[in-house]
PDB file of N, CA and C in Angstrom:
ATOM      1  N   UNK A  19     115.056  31.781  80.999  1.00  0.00           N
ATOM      2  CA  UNK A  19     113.931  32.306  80.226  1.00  0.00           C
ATOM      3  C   UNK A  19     112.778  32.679  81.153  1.00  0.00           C
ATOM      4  N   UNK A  20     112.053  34.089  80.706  1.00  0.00           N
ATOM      5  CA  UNK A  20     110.686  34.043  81.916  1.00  0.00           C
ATOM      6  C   UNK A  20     110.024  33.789  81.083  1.00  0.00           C
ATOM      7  N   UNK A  21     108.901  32.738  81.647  1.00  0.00           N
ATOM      8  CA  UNK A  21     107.566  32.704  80.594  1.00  0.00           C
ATOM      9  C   UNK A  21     106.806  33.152  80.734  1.00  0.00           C
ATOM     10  N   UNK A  22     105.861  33.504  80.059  1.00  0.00           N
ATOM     11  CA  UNK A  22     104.971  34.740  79.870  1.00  0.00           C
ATOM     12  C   UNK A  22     103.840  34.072  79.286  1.00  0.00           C
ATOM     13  N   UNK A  23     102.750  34.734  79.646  1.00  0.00           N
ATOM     14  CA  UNK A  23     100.999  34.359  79.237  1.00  0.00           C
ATOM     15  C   UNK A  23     100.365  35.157  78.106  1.00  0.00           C
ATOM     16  N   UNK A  24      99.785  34.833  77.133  1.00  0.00           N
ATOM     17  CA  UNK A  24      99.261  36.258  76.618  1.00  0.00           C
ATOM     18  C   UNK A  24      97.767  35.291  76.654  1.00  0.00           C
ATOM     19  N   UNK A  25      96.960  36.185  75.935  1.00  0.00           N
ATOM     20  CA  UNK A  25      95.500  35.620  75.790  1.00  0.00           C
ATOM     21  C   UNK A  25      95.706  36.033  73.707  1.00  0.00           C
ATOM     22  N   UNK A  26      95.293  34.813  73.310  1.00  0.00           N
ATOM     23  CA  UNK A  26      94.969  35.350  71.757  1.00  0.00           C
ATOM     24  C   UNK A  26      93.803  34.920  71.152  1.00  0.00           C
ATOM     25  N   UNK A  27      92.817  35.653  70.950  1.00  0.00           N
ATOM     26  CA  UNK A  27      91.567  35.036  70.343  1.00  0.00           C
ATOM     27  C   UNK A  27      91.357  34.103  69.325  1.00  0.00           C
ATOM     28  N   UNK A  28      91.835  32.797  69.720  1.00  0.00           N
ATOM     29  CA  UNK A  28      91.818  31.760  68.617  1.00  0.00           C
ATOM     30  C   UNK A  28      90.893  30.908  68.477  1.00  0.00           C
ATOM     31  N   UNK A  29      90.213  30.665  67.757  1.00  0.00           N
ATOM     32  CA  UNK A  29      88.983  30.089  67.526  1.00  0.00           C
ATOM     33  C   UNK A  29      88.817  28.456  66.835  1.00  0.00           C
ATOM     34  N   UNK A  30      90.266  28.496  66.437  1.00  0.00           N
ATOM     35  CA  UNK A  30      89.995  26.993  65.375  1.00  0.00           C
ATOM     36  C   UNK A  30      92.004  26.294  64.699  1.00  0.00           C
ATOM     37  N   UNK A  31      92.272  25.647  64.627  1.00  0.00           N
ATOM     38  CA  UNK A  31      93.211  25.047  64.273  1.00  0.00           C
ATOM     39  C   UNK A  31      94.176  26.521  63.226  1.00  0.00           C
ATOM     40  N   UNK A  32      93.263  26.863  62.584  1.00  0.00           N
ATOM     41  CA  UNK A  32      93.959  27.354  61.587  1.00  0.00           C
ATOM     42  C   UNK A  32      94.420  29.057  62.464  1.00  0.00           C
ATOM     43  N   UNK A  33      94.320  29.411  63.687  1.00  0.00           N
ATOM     44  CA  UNK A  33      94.234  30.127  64.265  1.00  0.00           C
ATOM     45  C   UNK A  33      95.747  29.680  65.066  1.00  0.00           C
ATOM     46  N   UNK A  34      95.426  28.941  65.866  1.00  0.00           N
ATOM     47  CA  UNK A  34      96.791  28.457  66.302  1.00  0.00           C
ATOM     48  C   UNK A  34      98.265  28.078  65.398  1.00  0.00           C
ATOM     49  N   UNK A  35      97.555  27.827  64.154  1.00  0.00           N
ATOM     50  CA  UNK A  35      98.742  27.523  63.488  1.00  0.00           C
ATOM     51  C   UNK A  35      99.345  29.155  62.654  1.00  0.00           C
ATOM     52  N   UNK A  36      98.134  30.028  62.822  1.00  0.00           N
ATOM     53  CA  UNK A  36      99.323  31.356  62.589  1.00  0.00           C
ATOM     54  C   UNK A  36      99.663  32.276  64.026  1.00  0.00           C
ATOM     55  N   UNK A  37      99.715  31.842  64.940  1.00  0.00           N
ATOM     56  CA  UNK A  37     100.483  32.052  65.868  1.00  0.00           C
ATOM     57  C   UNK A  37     101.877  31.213  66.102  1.00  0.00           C
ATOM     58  N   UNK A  38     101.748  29.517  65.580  1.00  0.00           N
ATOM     59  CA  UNK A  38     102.510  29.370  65.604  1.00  0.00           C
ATOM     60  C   UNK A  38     103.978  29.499  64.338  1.00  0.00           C
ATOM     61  N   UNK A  39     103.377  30.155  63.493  1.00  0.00           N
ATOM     62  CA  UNK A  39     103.919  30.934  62.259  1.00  0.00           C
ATOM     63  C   UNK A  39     104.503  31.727  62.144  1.00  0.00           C
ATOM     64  N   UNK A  40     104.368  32.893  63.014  1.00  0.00           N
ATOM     65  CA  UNK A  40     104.280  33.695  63.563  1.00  0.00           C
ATOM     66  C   UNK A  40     105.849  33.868  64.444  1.00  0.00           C
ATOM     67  N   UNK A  41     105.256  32.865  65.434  1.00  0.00           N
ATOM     68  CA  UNK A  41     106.550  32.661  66.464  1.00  0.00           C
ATOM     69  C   UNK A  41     107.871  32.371  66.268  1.00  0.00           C
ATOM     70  N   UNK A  42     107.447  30.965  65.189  1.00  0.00           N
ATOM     71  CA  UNK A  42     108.657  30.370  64.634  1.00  0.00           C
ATOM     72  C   UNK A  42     109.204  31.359  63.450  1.00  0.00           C
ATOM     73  N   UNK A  43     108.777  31.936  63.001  1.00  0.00           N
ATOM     74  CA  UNK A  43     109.322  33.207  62.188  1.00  0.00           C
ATOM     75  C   UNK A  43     110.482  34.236  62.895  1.00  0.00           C
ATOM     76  N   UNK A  44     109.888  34.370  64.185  1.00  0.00           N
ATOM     77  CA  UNK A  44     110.321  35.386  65.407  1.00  0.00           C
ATOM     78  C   UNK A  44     111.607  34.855  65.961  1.00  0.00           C
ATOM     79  N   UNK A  45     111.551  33.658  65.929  1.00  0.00           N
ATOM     80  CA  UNK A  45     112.946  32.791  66.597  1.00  0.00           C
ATOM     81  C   UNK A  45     113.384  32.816  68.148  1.00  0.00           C
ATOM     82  N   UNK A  46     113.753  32.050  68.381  1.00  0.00           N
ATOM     83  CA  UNK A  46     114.144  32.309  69.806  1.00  0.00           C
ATOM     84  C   UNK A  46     113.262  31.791  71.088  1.00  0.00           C
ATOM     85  N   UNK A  47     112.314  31.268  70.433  1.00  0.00           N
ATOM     86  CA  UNK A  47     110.985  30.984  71.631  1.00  0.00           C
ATOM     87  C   UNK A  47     110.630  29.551  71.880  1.00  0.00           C
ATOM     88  N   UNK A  48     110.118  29.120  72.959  1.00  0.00           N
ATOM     89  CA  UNK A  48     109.644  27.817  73.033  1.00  0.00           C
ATOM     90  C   UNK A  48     108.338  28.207  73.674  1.00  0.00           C
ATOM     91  N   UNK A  49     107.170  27.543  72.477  1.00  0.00           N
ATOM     92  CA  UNK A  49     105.516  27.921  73.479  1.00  0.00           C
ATOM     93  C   UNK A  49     105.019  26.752  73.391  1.00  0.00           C
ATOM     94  N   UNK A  50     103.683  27.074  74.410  1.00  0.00           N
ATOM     95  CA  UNK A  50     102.454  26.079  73.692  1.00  0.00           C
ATOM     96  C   UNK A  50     101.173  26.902  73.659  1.00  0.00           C
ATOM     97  N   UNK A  51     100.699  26.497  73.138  1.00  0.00           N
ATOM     98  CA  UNK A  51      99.345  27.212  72.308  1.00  0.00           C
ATOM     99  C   UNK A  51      97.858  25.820  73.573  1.00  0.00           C
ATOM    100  N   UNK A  52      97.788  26.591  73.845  1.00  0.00           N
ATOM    101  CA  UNK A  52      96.349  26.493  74.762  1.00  0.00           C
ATOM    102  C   UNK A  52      94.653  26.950  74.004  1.00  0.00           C
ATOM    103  N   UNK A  53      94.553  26.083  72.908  1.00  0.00           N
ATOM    104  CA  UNK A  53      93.386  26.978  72.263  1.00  0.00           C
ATOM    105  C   UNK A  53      91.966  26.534  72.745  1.00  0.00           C
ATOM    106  N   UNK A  54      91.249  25.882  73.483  1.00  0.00           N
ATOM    107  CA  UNK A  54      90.580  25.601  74.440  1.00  0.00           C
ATOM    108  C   UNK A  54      90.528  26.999  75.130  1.00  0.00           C
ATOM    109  N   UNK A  55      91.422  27.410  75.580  1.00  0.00           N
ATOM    110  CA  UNK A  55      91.526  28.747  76.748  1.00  0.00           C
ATOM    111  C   UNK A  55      92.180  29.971  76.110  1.00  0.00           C
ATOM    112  N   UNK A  56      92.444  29.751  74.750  1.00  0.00           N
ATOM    113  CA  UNK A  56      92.965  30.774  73.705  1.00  0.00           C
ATOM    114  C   UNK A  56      94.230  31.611  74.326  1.00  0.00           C
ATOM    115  N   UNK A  57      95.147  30.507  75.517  1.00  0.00           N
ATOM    116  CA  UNK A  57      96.169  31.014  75.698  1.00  0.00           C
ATOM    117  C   UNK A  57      97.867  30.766  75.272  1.00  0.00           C
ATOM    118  N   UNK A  58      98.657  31.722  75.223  1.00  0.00           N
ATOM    119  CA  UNK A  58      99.303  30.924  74.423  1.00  0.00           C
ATOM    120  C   UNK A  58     100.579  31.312  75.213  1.00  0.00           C
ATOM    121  N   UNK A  59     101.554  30.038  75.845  1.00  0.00           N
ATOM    122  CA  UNK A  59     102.462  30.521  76.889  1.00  0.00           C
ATOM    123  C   UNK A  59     103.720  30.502  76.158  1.00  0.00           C
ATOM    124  N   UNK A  60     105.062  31.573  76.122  1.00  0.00           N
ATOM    125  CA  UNK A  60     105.744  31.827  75.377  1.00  0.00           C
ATOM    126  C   UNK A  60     106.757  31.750  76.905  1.00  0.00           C
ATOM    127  N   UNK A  61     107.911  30.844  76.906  1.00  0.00           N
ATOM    128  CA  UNK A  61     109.316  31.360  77.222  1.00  0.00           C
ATOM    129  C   UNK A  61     110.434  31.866  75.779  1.00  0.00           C
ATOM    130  N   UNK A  62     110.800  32.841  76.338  1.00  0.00           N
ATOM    131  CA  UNK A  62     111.977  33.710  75.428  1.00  0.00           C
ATOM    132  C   UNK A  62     112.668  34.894  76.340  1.00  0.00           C
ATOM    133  N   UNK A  63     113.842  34.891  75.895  1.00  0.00           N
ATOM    134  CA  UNK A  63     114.478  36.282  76.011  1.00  0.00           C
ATOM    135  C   UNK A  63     113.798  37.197  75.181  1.00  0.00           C
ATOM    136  N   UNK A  64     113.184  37.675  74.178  1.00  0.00           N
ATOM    137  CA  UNK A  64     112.317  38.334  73.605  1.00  0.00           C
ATOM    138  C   UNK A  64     111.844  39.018  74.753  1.00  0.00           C
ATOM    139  N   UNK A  65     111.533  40.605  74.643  1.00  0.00           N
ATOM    140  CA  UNK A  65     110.858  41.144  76.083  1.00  0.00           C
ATOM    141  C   UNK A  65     109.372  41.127  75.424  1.00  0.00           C
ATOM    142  N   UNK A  66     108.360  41.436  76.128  1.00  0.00           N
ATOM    143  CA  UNK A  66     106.929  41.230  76.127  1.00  0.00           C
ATOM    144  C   UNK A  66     106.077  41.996  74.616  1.00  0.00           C
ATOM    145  N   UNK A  67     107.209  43.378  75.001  1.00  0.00           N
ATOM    146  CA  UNK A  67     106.285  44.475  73.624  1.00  0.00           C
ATOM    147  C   UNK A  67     106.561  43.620  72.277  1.00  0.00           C
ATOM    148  N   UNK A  68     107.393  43.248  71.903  1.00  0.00           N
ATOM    149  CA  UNK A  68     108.375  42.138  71.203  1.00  0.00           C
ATOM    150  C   UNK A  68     107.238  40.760  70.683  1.00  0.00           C
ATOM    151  N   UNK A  69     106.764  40.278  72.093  1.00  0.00           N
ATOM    152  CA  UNK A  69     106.458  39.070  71.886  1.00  0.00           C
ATOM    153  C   UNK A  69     104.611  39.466  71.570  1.00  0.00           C
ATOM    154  N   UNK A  70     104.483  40.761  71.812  1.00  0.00           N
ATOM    155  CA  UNK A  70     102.553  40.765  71.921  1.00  0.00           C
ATOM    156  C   UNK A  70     102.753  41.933  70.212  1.00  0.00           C
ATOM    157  N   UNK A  71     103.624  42.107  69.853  1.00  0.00           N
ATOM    158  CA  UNK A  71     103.606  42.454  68.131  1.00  0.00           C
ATOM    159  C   UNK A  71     103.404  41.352  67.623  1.00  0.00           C
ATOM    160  N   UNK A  72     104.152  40.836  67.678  1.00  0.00           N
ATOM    161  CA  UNK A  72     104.100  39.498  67.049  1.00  0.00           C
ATOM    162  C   UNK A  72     103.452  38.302  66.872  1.00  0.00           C
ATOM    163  N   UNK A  73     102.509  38.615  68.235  1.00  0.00           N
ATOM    164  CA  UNK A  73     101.105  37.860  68.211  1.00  0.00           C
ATOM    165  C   UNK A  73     100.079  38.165  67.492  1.00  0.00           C
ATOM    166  N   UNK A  74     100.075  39.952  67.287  1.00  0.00           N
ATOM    167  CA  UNK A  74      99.032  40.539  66.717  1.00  0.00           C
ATOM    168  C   UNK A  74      99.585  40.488  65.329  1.00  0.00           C
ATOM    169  N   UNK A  75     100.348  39.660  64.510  1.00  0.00           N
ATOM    170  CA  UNK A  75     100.405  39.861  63.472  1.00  0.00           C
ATOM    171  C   UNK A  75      99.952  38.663  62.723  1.00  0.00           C
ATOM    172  N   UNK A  76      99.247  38.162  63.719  1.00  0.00           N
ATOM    173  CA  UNK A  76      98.452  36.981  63.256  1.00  0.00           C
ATOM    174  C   UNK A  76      96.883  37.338  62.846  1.00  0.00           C
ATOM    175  N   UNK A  77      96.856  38.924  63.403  1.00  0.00           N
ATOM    176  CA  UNK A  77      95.278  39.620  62.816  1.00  0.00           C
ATOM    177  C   UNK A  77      94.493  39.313  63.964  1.00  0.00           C
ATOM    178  N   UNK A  78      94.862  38.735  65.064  1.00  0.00           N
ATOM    179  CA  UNK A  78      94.003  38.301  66.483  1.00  0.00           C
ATOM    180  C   UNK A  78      93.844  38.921  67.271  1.00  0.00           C
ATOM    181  N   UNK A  79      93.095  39.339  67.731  1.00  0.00           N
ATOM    182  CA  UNK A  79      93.126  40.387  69.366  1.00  0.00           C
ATOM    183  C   UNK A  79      94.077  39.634  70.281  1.00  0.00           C
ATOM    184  N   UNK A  80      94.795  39.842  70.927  1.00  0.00           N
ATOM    185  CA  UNK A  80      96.118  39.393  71.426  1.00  0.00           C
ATOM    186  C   UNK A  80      96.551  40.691  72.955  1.00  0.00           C
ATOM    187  N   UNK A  81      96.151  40.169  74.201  1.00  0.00           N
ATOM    188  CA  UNK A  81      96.816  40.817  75.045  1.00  0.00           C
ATOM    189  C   UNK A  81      98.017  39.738  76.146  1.00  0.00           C
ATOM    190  N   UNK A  82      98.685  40.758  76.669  1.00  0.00           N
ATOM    191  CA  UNK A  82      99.561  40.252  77.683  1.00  0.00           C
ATOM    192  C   UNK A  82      98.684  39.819  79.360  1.00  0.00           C
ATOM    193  N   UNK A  83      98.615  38.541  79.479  1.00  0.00           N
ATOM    194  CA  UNK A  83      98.371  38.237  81.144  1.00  0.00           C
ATOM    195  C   UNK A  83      98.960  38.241  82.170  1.00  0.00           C
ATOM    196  N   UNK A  84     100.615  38.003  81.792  1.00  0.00           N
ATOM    197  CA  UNK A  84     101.590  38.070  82.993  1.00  0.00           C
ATOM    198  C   UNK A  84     102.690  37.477  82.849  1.00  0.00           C
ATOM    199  N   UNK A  85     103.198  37.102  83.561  1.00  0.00           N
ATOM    200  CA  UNK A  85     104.662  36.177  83.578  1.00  0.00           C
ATOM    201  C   UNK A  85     103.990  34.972  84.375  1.00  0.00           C
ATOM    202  N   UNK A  86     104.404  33.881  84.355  1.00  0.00           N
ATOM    203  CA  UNK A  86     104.023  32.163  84.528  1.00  0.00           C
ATOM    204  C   UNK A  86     105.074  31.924  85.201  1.00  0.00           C
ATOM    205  N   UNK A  87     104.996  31.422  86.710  1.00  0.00           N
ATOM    206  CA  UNK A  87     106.068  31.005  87.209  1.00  0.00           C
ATOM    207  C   UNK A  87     106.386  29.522  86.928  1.00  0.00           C
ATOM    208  N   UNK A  88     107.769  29.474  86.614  1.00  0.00           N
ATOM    209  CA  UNK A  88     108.324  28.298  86.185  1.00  0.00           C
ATOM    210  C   UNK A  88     107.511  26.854  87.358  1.00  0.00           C
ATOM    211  N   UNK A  89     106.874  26.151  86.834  1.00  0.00           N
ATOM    212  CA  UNK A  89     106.622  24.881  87.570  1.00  0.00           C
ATOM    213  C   UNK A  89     108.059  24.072  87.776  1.00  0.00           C
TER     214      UNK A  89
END
C-alpha cells in the first residue's frame, strides 16, 4: 500500500467523523484522521484522484500533500 497525505479542513469531531464515513463507504483503506493538523493519512490501492473525491464529499476543502513514506 502507498500512503498518502491529504490536508482536509476539519474543524470539530463531527468533521472527522464524515471523512471517516466517507472512507469506510469507499472500502479498501486503512487511515487516521489527524484533526489537530486537519490531516488525514490514507494507505490504499485506491489511486489519489479516487481518494481526494472522496474526501471532498464530505463538503470540506480537501487537497493532496504527497505520499508518506512508510515508517
Amino acid at each position: 500500500f502507498q500512503k498518502h497525505e491529504f490536508f482536509v479542513d476539519m474543524t470539530c469531531e463531527g468533521c472527522s467523523n464524515a471523512v471517516t464515513r466517507v472512507l469506510h463507504k469507499l472500502g479498501g483503506v486503512n487511515f487516521d484522521i489527524d484533526l489537530p493538523n486537519k490531516k488525514v493519512y490514507i494507505d490504499s490501492d485506491h489511486n489519489v484522484d479516487t481518494l481526494l473525491e472522496t474526501l471532498k464529499k464530505t463538503g470540506k476543502n480537501a487537497s493532496y500533500l504527497g505520499e508518506k513514506s512508510a515508517q
